[in-house]
Amino acid sequence: MAASFQGFRSLIEHSPDAISVIDPQGEILYGSASTARIFGYQPEELVGRNCLELIHPEDRDDSRRALEEVLANHGPMQWDARILNKDGNYSWVESTVSNLLLEAEVQAIVVNQRNIDARKAAEEERKEHAEELARCNARLEEFAYIAAHDLREPLRAISAYSAMLVEETPLDANTTQIAKFIVDGTARMSTLIDDLLSFASTGMREPPRRINLQDAVDQARQNLALEIQQSGASITVDRMPVVRGNEIHLVRLFQNLIGNAVKYHGKESPVVHLSAERRGPDWVIRIEDRGIGIAREDQDRVFMPFVRLGNREVPGTGLGLAVSKNIVEGMGGLIWLESEPGAGSAFSFTIAAAEVDGVGAAG
């Protein structure tokens, strides 16, 4: 080792991190006193050994490539690897490697290392918690889907037999009213089950594919044709892009958002406008209406399940916007609301653009 290194050595001897000096082949030329505290080795036990021999076999190739990159680019690099301690166990270490071969006082590669076992353990714990939460959510979604599906048939039977009772049995006014309550209640319950099925099924992820949003909008408008006609709604659509997503879920998303704009329209006939704007790798889709609007203090709650802030006389279960949020976030996007009471609402969401941009005809 060059005599000029002695000055540099005095600067690093008392560092709390383990500092090693190696040659371009990885041979250890020097180890600081902290090596004994962090790895258990006395510095002289490391001198002459190759640093790559101390790295866990699964991490060795990545560390070798990183060292080669440091030699090629001269810039410092940082990476994590498991290092063999003197007691035979491995510990996670964060290494910062600097190429100082051209520095007159050093003429070597300097490796600064610190133990990160605690950080890695915390990361692994968070990962395990996230995986367990994902498993719990999947089981909950599966249970909700099965439960809602199994409730359909007995509910249909109640509705059918109640209708037969009204049609085929002489009933007085009071009994007829009670039967009507049963029929109406089962109809509302059937709608709720359909919405629960939709809410649960949006958690069942499928690989995204290229979708022309114009087709999804057209299908949603067709599904809402009766409501649109009865309300006298005016719906205009700008040119829609080609995106990456799930077609069935996107039809449901547009059906929910356009349907809400049609339902909550105030005294005037509903006016709804859909637009698209490219922002980086995503498209921002905006559904704007001139309806009754939503108070600012209520806007954080609109995407929560079973929350209904509008006119209670308008049929609904309070799941439409919760389903919409699940759909958008399931495709990696964001959804938000801008609204003022009496001035209408605008729901916007992001969705990934397709590899090659395209547009559909405006509706």
CSV table of C-alpha atoms in Angstrom, one decimal:
chain,number,residue,atom,x,y,z
A,1,MET,CA,0.0,0.0,0.0
A,2,ALA,CA,1.4,3.4,-0.9
A,3,ALA,CA,2.8,5.5,1.9
A,4,SER,CA,0.4,8.3,0.9
A,5,PHE,CA,-2.5,6.1,2.1
A,6,GLN,CA,-1.4,6.7,5.7
A,7,GLY,CA,-3.0,10.2,5.8
A,8,PHE,CA,-6.2,8.9,4.5
A,9,ARG,CA,-6.2,6.0,6.9
A,10,SER,CA,-6.1,8.4,9.9
A,11,LEU,CA,-9.3,10.0,8.7
A,12,ILE,CA,-11.3,6.7,8.6
A,13,GLU,CA,-9.8,4.7,11.5
A,14,HIS,CA,-12.4,5.8,14.0
A,15,SER,CA,-15.5,5.6,11.7
A,16,PRO,CA,-18.5,3.8,13.3
A,17,ASP,CA,-18.9,2.0,9.9
A,18,ALA,CA,-16.7,-0.8,8.7
A,19,ILE,CA,-14.4,0.6,6.1
A,20,SER,CA,-12.3,-1.5,3.8
A,21,VAL,CA,-9.9,-0.6,1.1
A,22,ILE,CA,-9.6,-3.1,-1.8
A,23,ASP,CA,-7.8,-3.3,-5.1
A,24,PRO,CA,-9.5,-3.7,-8.5
A,25,GLN,CA,-9.6,-7.5,-8.1
A,26,GLY,CA,-11.4,-7.2,-4.8
A,27,GLU,CA,-8.5,-8.1,-2.6
A,28,ILE,CA,-8.7,-6.5,0.8
A,29,LEU,CA,-5.8,-4.2,1.5
A,30,TYR,CA,-7.0,-2.6,4.8
A,31,GLY,CA,-9.9,-2.9,7.3
A,32,SER,CA,-10.9,-0.3,9.9
A,33,ALA,CA,-11.2,-1.1,13.6
A,34,SER,CA,-15.0,-1.2,13.3
A,35,THR,CA,-14.7,-4.4,11.3
A,36,ALA,CA,-14.3,-6.3,14.6
A,37,ARG,CA,-17.5,-4.8,16.0
A,38,ILE,CA,-19.7,-5.3,12.9
A,39,PHE,CA,-18.4,-8.6,11.4
A,40,GLY,CA,-16.4,-10.1,14.3
A,41,TYR,CA,-13.1,-10.1,12.3
A,42,GLN,CA,-10.0,-8.4,13.4
A,43,PRO,CA,-8.8,-6.2,10.6
A,44,GLU,CA,-5.7,-8.3,10.0
A,45,GLU,CA,-7.8,-11.4,9.5
A,46,LEU,CA,-9.3,-9.8,6.4
A,47,VAL,CA,-6.2,-8.4,4.8
A,48,GLY,CA,-5.3,-10.5,1.7
A,49,ARG,CA,-8.7,-12.1,1.4
A,50,ASN,CA,-11.0,-11.3,-1.6
A,51,CYS,CA,-14.1,-9.4,-0.4
A,52,LEU,CA,-16.4,-11.3,-2.8
A,53,GLU,CA,-15.6,-14.5,-0.9
A,54,LEU,CA,-17.4,-13.1,2.1
A,55,ILE,CA,-20.6,-12.3,0.2
A,56,HIS,CA,-23.6,-14.8,0.3
A,57,PRO,CA,-23.5,-17.0,-2.8
A,58,GLU,CA,-27.0,-15.7,-3.8
A,59,ASP,CA,-25.8,-12.1,-3.7
A,60,ARG,CA,-22.3,-12.6,-5.1
A,61,ASP,CA,-23.0,-12.2,-8.8
A,62,ASP,CA,-24.9,-8.9,-8.3
A,63,SER,CA,-22.1,-7.6,-6.1
A,64,ARG,CA,-19.5,-8.6,-8.7
A,65,ARG,CA,-21.4,-6.7,-11.4
A,66,ALA,CA,-21.7,-3.7,-9.2
A,67,LEU,CA,-18.0,-3.7,-8.5
A,68,GLU,CA,-17.3,-3.9,-12.2
A,69,GLU,CA,-19.6,-0.9,-12.8
A,70,VAL,CA,-17.8,1.1,-10.1
A,71,LEU,CA,-14.5,0.4,-11.9
A,72,ALA,CA,-15.9,1.3,-15.3
A,73,ASN,CA,-17.8,4.5,-14.3
A,74,HIS,CA,-15.7,5.7,-11.4
A,75,GLY,CA,-18.9,6.9,-9.6
A,76,PRO,CA,-19.9,5.7,-6.2
A,77,MET,CA,-22.5,2.9,-6.0
A,78,GLN,CA,-24.6,1.5,-3.1
A,79,TRP,CA,-26.2,-1.9,-2.8
A,80,ASP,CA,-27.3,-4.4,-0.1
A,81,ALA,CA,-25.9,-7.9,0.3
A,82,ARG,CA,-25.5,-10.5,3.0
A,83,ILE,CA,-21.9,-10.7,4.5
A,84,LEU,CA,-20.4,-13.7,6.3
A,85,ASN,CA,-19.6,-12.9,9.9
A,86,LYS,CA,-16.8,-14.6,11.8
A,87,ASP,CA,-19.3,-16.7,13.8
A,88,GLY,CA,-20.6,-18.3,10.5
A,89,ASN,CA,-23.8,-16.3,10.3
A,90,TYR,CA,-24.7,-13.8,7.6
A,91,SER,CA,-25.9,-10.3,8.2
A,92,TRP,CA,-27.4,-7.8,5.9
A,93,VAL,CA,-25.0,-5.0,5.0
A,94,GLU,CA,-25.4,-1.7,3.1
A,95,SER,CA,-22.2,-1.1,1.1
A,96,THR,CA,-21.2,2.2,-0.4
A,97,VAL,CA,-18.3,1.7,-2.8
A,98,SER,CA,-16.2,4.6,-4.2
A,99,ASN,CA,-13.5,4.3,-6.9
A,100,LEU,CA,-10.5,6.3,-5.7
A,101,LEU,CA,-7.9,4.7,-7.8
A,102,LEU,CA,-7.1,8.0,-9.4
A,103,GLU,CA,-6.8,9.8,-6.0
A,104,ALA,CA,-3.2,10.3,-5.2
A,105,GLU,CA,-3.7,9.8,-1.4
A,106,VAL,CA,-5.7,6.6,-1.8
A,107,GLN,CA,-5.2,4.8,-5.2
A,108,ALA,CA,-7.7,2.1,-4.2
A,109,ILE,CA,-11.4,1.3,-3.9
A,110,VAL,CA,-13.0,2.3,-0.6
A,111,VAL,CA,-15.9,0.3,0.7
A,112,ASN,CA,-18.1,1.8,3.5
A,113,GLN,CA,-20.3,-0.8,5.2
A,114,ARG,CA,-23.0,-0.7,7.9
A,115,ASN,CA,-25.3,-3.4,9.3
A,116,ILE,CA,-28.9,-3.1,8.2
A,117,ASP,CA,-30.4,-6.3,9.8
A,118,ALA,CA,-33.0,-4.3,11.7
A,119,ARG,CA,-34.1,-2.5,8.5
A,120,LYS,CA,-34.3,-5.7,6.5
A,121,ALA,CA,-36.3,-7.4,9.3
A,122,ALA,CA,-38.8,-4.4,9.4
A,123,GLU,CA,-39.1,-4.6,5.6
A,124,GLU,CA,-39.8,-8.3,5.7
A,125,GLU,CA,-42.4,-7.8,8.5
A,126,ARG,CA,-44.1,-5.1,6.4
A,127,LYS,CA,-44.1,-7.4,3.4
A,128,GLU,CA,-45.6,-10.3,5.4
A,129,HIS,CA,-48.3,-8.0,6.7
A,130,ALA,CA,-49.1,-6.8,3.2
A,131,GLU,CA,-49.3,-10.3,1.9
A,132,GLU,CA,-51.5,-11.4,4.8
A,133,LEU,CA,-53.7,-8.4,4.2
A,134,ALA,CA,-54.0,-9.2,0.5
A,135,ARG,CA,-54.9,-12.8,1.4
A,136,CYS,CA,-57.6,-11.6,3.9
A,137,ASN,CA,-59.0,-9.2,1.3
A,138,ALA,CA,-59.1,-11.9,-1.3
A,139,ARG,CA,-60.9,-14.3,1.1
A,140,LEU,CA,-63.3,-11.5,2.0
A,141,GLU,CA,-64.1,-10.7,-1.6
A,142,GLU,CA,-64.6,-14.4,-2.4
A,143,PHE,CA,-66.9,-14.7,0.6
A,144,ALA,CA,-68.9,-11.6,-0.4
A,145,TYR,CA,-69.2,-12.9,-4.0
A,146,ILE,CA,-70.4,-16.4,-2.9
A,147,ALA,CA,-72.8,-15.1,-0.2
A,148,ALA,CA,-74.4,-12.6,-2.6
A,149,HIS,CA,-74.6,-15.2,-5.4
A,150,ASP,CA,-76.2,-17.7,-3.0
A,151,LEU,CA,-78.8,-15.2,-1.8
A,152,ARG,CA,-80.1,-14.6,-5.3
A,153,GLU,CA,-82.2,-17.8,-5.7
A,154,PRO,CA,-84.1,-17.7,-2.4
A,155,LEU,CA,-84.8,-14.0,-3.0
A,156,ARG,CA,-86.1,-14.7,-6.5
A,157,ALA,CA,-88.4,-17.3,-4.9
A,158,ILE,CA,-89.7,-14.9,-2.3
A,159,SER,CA,-90.4,-12.3,-5.0
A,160,ALA,CA,-92.1,-14.8,-7.4
A,161,TYR,CA,-94.3,-16.3,-4.7
A,162,SER,CA,-95.3,-12.9,-3.4
A,163,ALA,CA,-96.3,-11.8,-6.9
A,164,MET,CA,-98.3,-15.0,-7.3
A,165,LEU,CA,-100.0,-14.4,-4.0
A,166,VAL,CA,-101.1,-10.9,-5.1
A,167,GLU,CA,-102.3,-12.1,-8.5
A,168,GLU,CA,-104.1,-15.3,-7.6
A,169,THR,CA,-105.4,-14.7,-4.1
A,170,PRO,CA,-108.3,-12.3,-3.1
A,171,LEU,CA,-106.8,-9.8,-0.8
A,172,ASP,CA,-108.2,-6.8,1.1
A,173,ALA,CA,-106.5,-3.4,0.8
A,174,ASN,CA,-104.3,-3.9,3.9
A,175,THR,CA,-103.0,-7.3,2.9
A,176,THR,CA,-102.4,-6.1,-0.7
A,177,GLN,CA,-100.3,-3.3,0.8
A,178,ILE,CA,-98.3,-5.7,2.9
A,179,ALA,CA,-97.7,-7.9,-0.2
A,180,LYS,CA,-96.6,-4.9,-2.1
A,181,PHE,CA,-94.1,-4.1,0.7
A,182,ILE,CA,-92.7,-7.6,0.3
A,183,VAL,CA,-92.4,-7.3,-3.5
A,184,ASP,CA,-90.8,-3.9,-3.3
A,185,GLY,CA,-88.4,-5.0,-0.6
A,186,THR,CA,-87.2,-8.0,-2.5
A,187,ALA,CA,-86.7,-5.8,-5.6
A,188,ARG,CA,-84.5,-3.5,-3.5
A,189,MET,CA,-82.6,-6.4,-2.0
A,190,SER,CA,-82.1,-7.9,-5.5
A,191,THR,CA,-80.5,-4.6,-6.6
A,192,LEU,CA,-78.3,-4.5,-3.5
A,193,ILE,CA,-77.1,-8.1,-4.2
A,194,ASP,CA,-76.3,-7.2,-7.8
A,195,ASP,CA,-74.3,-4.2,-6.5
A,196,LEU,CA,-72.5,-6.4,-3.9
A,197,LEU,CA,-71.6,-8.9,-6.6
A,198,SER,CA,-70.2,-6.1,-8.7
A,199,PHE,CA,-68.3,-4.7,-5.7
A,200,ALA,CA,-66.8,-8.1,-4.9
A,201,SER,CA,-66.0,-9.0,-8.5
A,202,THR,CA,-63.9,-5.8,-9.1
A,203,GLY,CA,-61.3,-7.2,-6.7
A,204,MET,CA,-60.8,-10.2,-9.0
A,205,ARG,CA,-57.9,-8.9,-11.0
A,206,GLU,CA,-57.4,-9.8,-14.7
A,207,PRO,CA,-54.5,-8.8,-17.0
A,208,PRO,CA,-55.2,-5.5,-18.7
A,209,ARG,CA,-55.5,-5.4,-22.5
A,210,ARG,CA,-56.1,-2.7,-25.2
A,211,ILE,CA,-59.5,-1.2,-24.9
A,212,ASN,CA,-61.1,1.5,-27.1
A,213,LEU,CA,-62.9,3.6,-24.4
A,214,GLN,CA,-65.4,4.8,-27.0
A,215,ASP,CA,-66.7,1.2,-27.2
A,216,ALA,CA,-67.0,1.1,-23.4
A,217,VAL,CA,-68.9,4.4,-23.3
A,218,ASP,CA,-71.2,3.3,-26.1
A,219,GLN,CA,-72.1,0.1,-24.2
A,220,ALA,CA,-72.7,2.0,-21.0
A,221,ARG,CA,-75.0,4.5,-22.8
A,222,GLN,CA,-76.9,1.6,-24.3
A,223,ASN,CA,-77.3,0.0,-20.9
A,224,LEU,CA,-78.7,3.3,-19.6
A,225,ALA,CA,-80.9,4.0,-22.6
A,226,LEU,CA,-84.2,3.9,-20.7
A,227,GLU,CA,-83.0,6.3,-17.9
A,228,ILE,CA,-81.4,8.7,-20.4
A,229,GLN,CA,-84.6,8.8,-22.5
A,230,GLN,CA,-86.9,9.2,-19.5
A,231,SER,CA,-84.8,12.0,-18.0
A,232,GLY,CA,-84.3,13.8,-21.4
A,233,ALA,CA,-80.6,13.8,-20.7
A,234,SER,CA,-78.1,15.4,-23.2
A,235,ILE,CA,-74.9,13.5,-23.2
A,236,THR,CA,-71.9,14.6,-25.3
A,237,VAL,CA,-68.6,12.7,-25.7
A,238,ASP,CA,-65.3,13.9,-26.9
A,239,ARG,CA,-63.0,11.6,-28.8
A,240,MET,CA,-62.1,8.7,-26.5
A,241,PRO,CA,-58.6,7.1,-26.4
A,242,VAL,CA,-57.3,3.6,-26.5
A,243,VAL,CA,-56.2,2.5,-23.1
A,244,ARG,CA,-55.1,-0.6,-21.1
A,245,GLY,CA,-57.8,-2.0,-18.9
A,246,ASN,CA,-60.7,-4.5,-18.4
A,247,GLU,CA,-63.6,-3.9,-20.8
A,248,ILE,CA,-66.4,-5.3,-18.5
A,249,HIS,CA,-65.2,-3.2,-15.6
A,250,LEU,CA,-64.8,-0.1,-17.7
A,251,VAL,CA,-68.4,-0.4,-19.0
A,252,ARG,CA,-69.5,-0.7,-15.4
A,253,LEU,CA,-67.4,2.3,-14.4
A,254,PHE,CA,-69.0,4.6,-17.1
A,255,GLN,CA,-72.4,3.2,-16.4
A,256,ASN,CA,-72.0,4.2,-12.7
A,257,LEU,CA,-70.6,7.7,-13.4
A,258,ILE,CA,-73.0,8.6,-16.2
A,259,GLY,CA,-75.9,7.0,-14.4
A,260,ASN,CA,-75.2,9.2,-11.3
A,261,ALA,CA,-75.1,12.3,-13.5
A,262,VAL,CA,-78.4,11.4,-15.0
A,263,LYS,CA,-80.1,10.6,-11.7
A,264,TYR,CA,-79.0,13.6,-9.7
A,265,HIS,CA,-79.8,16.4,-12.1
A,266,GLY,CA,-81.9,18.9,-10.2
A,267,LYS,CA,-84.9,20.7,-11.9
A,268,GLU,CA,-83.4,20.9,-15.4
A,269,SER,CA,-82.8,18.0,-17.7
A,270,PRO,CA,-79.4,16.5,-17.1
A,271,VAL,CA,-76.5,17.7,-19.2
A,272,VAL,CA,-73.4,15.4,-19.2
A,273,HIS,CA,-70.1,15.8,-21.0
A,274,LEU,CA,-67.2,13.3,-21.2
A,275,SER,CA,-63.7,14.4,-22.2
A,276,ALA,CA,-60.2,12.9,-22.3
A,277,GLU,CA,-56.8,14.6,-21.8
A,278,ARG,CA,-53.4,13.0,-22.1
A,279,ARG,CA,-51.0,13.4,-19.1
A,280,GLY,CA,-47.7,11.6,-19.4
A,281,PRO,CA,-48.3,7.8,-19.6
A,282,ASP,CA,-51.9,8.1,-18.6
A,283,TRP,CA,-55.2,9.5,-19.8
A,284,VAL,CA,-57.4,11.6,-17.5
A,285,ILE,CA,-61.1,10.9,-18.3
A,286,ARG,CA,-63.6,13.5,-17.0
A,287,ILE,CA,-67.4,13.1,-16.6
A,288,GLU,CA,-68.9,16.5,-15.9
A,289,ASP,CA,-72.6,17.3,-15.2
A,290,ARG,CA,-74.7,20.4,-14.2
A,291,GLY,CA,-76.5,18.6,-11.5
A,292,ILE,CA,-77.2,19.2,-7.8
A,293,GLY,CA,-73.5,19.0,-6.8
A,294,ILE,CA,-72.0,17.7,-3.5
A,295,ALA,CA,-71.0,19.8,-0.5
A,296,ARG,CA,-67.2,20.1,0.0
A,297,GLU,CA,-67.4,18.5,3.5
A,298,ASP,CA,-69.1,15.4,2.1
A,299,GLN,CA,-66.7,14.8,-0.8
A,300,ASP,CA,-64.3,12.6,1.1
A,301,ARG,CA,-67.0,10.2,1.8
A,302,VAL,CA,-68.6,9.7,-1.6
A,303,PHE,CA,-66.4,6.7,-2.5
A,304,MET,CA,-67.2,4.8,0.8
A,305,PRO,CA,-69.5,1.8,0.5
A,306,PHE,CA,-73.2,2.4,1.3
A,307,VAL,CA,-72.8,6.2,1.6
A,308,ARG,CA,-75.6,8.1,0.0
A,309,LEU,CA,-75.5,11.8,0.0
A,310,GLY,CA,-78.0,12.7,-2.7
A,311,ASN,CA,-81.8,12.6,-2.8
A,312,ARG,CA,-82.9,9.6,-0.8
A,313,GLU,CA,-86.0,9.3,-3.1
A,314,VAL,CA,-83.7,8.3,-6.0
A,315,PRO,CA,-83.2,4.5,-6.0
A,316,GLY,CA,-79.8,3.3,-5.1
A,317,THR,CA,-77.7,1.3,-2.7
A,318,GLY,CA,-74.7,3.6,-2.1
A,319,LEU,CA,-72.3,1.2,-3.7
A,320,GLY,CA,-71.9,2.7,-7.2
A,321,LEU,CA,-69.0,5.0,-6.4
A,322,ALA,CA,-67.3,2.5,-4.2
A,323,VAL,CA,-67.4,0.0,-7.1
A,324,SER,CA,-66.1,2.8,-9.4
A,325,LYS,CA,-63.2,3.4,-7.0
A,326,ASN,CA,-62.3,-0.3,-6.8
A,327,ILE,CA,-62.4,-0.5,-10.6
A,328,VAL,CA,-60.1,2.5,-11.2
A,329,GLU,CA,-57.6,1.5,-8.4
A,330,GLY,CA,-57.6,-2.1,-9.6
A,331,MET,CA,-56.3,-0.9,-12.9
A,332,GLY,CA,-53.6,1.3,-11.3
A,333,GLY,CA,-55.4,4.6,-11.6
A,334,LEU,CA,-56.8,7.4,-9.3
A,335,ILE,CA,-60.3,8.8,-9.1
A,336,TRP,CA,-61.4,12.1,-7.6
A,337,LEU,CA,-64.3,14.5,-7.4
A,338,GLU,CA,-64.7,18.2,-8.0
A,339,SER,CA,-68.0,19.7,-7.1
A,340,GLU,CA,-70.0,22.6,-5.8
A,341,PRO,CA,-73.6,22.5,-4.5
A,342,GLY,CA,-75.9,23.7,-7.2
A,343,ALA,CA,-73.1,23.9,-9.8
A,344,GLY,CA,-72.7,20.3,-10.8
A,345,SER,CA,-70.0,17.7,-10.3
A,346,ALA,CA,-67.0,16.4,-12.3
A,347,PHE,CA,-65.6,12.9,-11.6
A,348,SER,CA,-62.2,12.3,-13.1
A,349,PHE,CA,-60.0,9.2,-13.2
A,350,THR,CA,-56.7,8.2,-14.7
A,351,ILE,CA,-56.0,5.1,-16.8
A,352,ALA,CA,-52.9,3.9,-18.5
A,353,ALA,CA,-52.6,4.7,-22.2
A,354,ALA,CA,-52.1,1.8,-24.7
A,355,GLU,CA,-48.6,1.3,-26.2
A,356,VAL,CA,-49.7,3.0,-29.4
A,357,ASP,CA,-52.2,5.8,-29.0
A,358,GLY,CA,-55.5,5.7,-30.8
A,359,VAL,CA,-58.8,7.3,-30.6
A,360,GLY,CA,-62.4,6.3,-31.2
A,361,ALA,CA,-65.0,8.3,-32.9
A,362,ALA,CA,-66.9,10.7,-30.7
A,363,GLY,CA,-70.3,9.8,-29.6
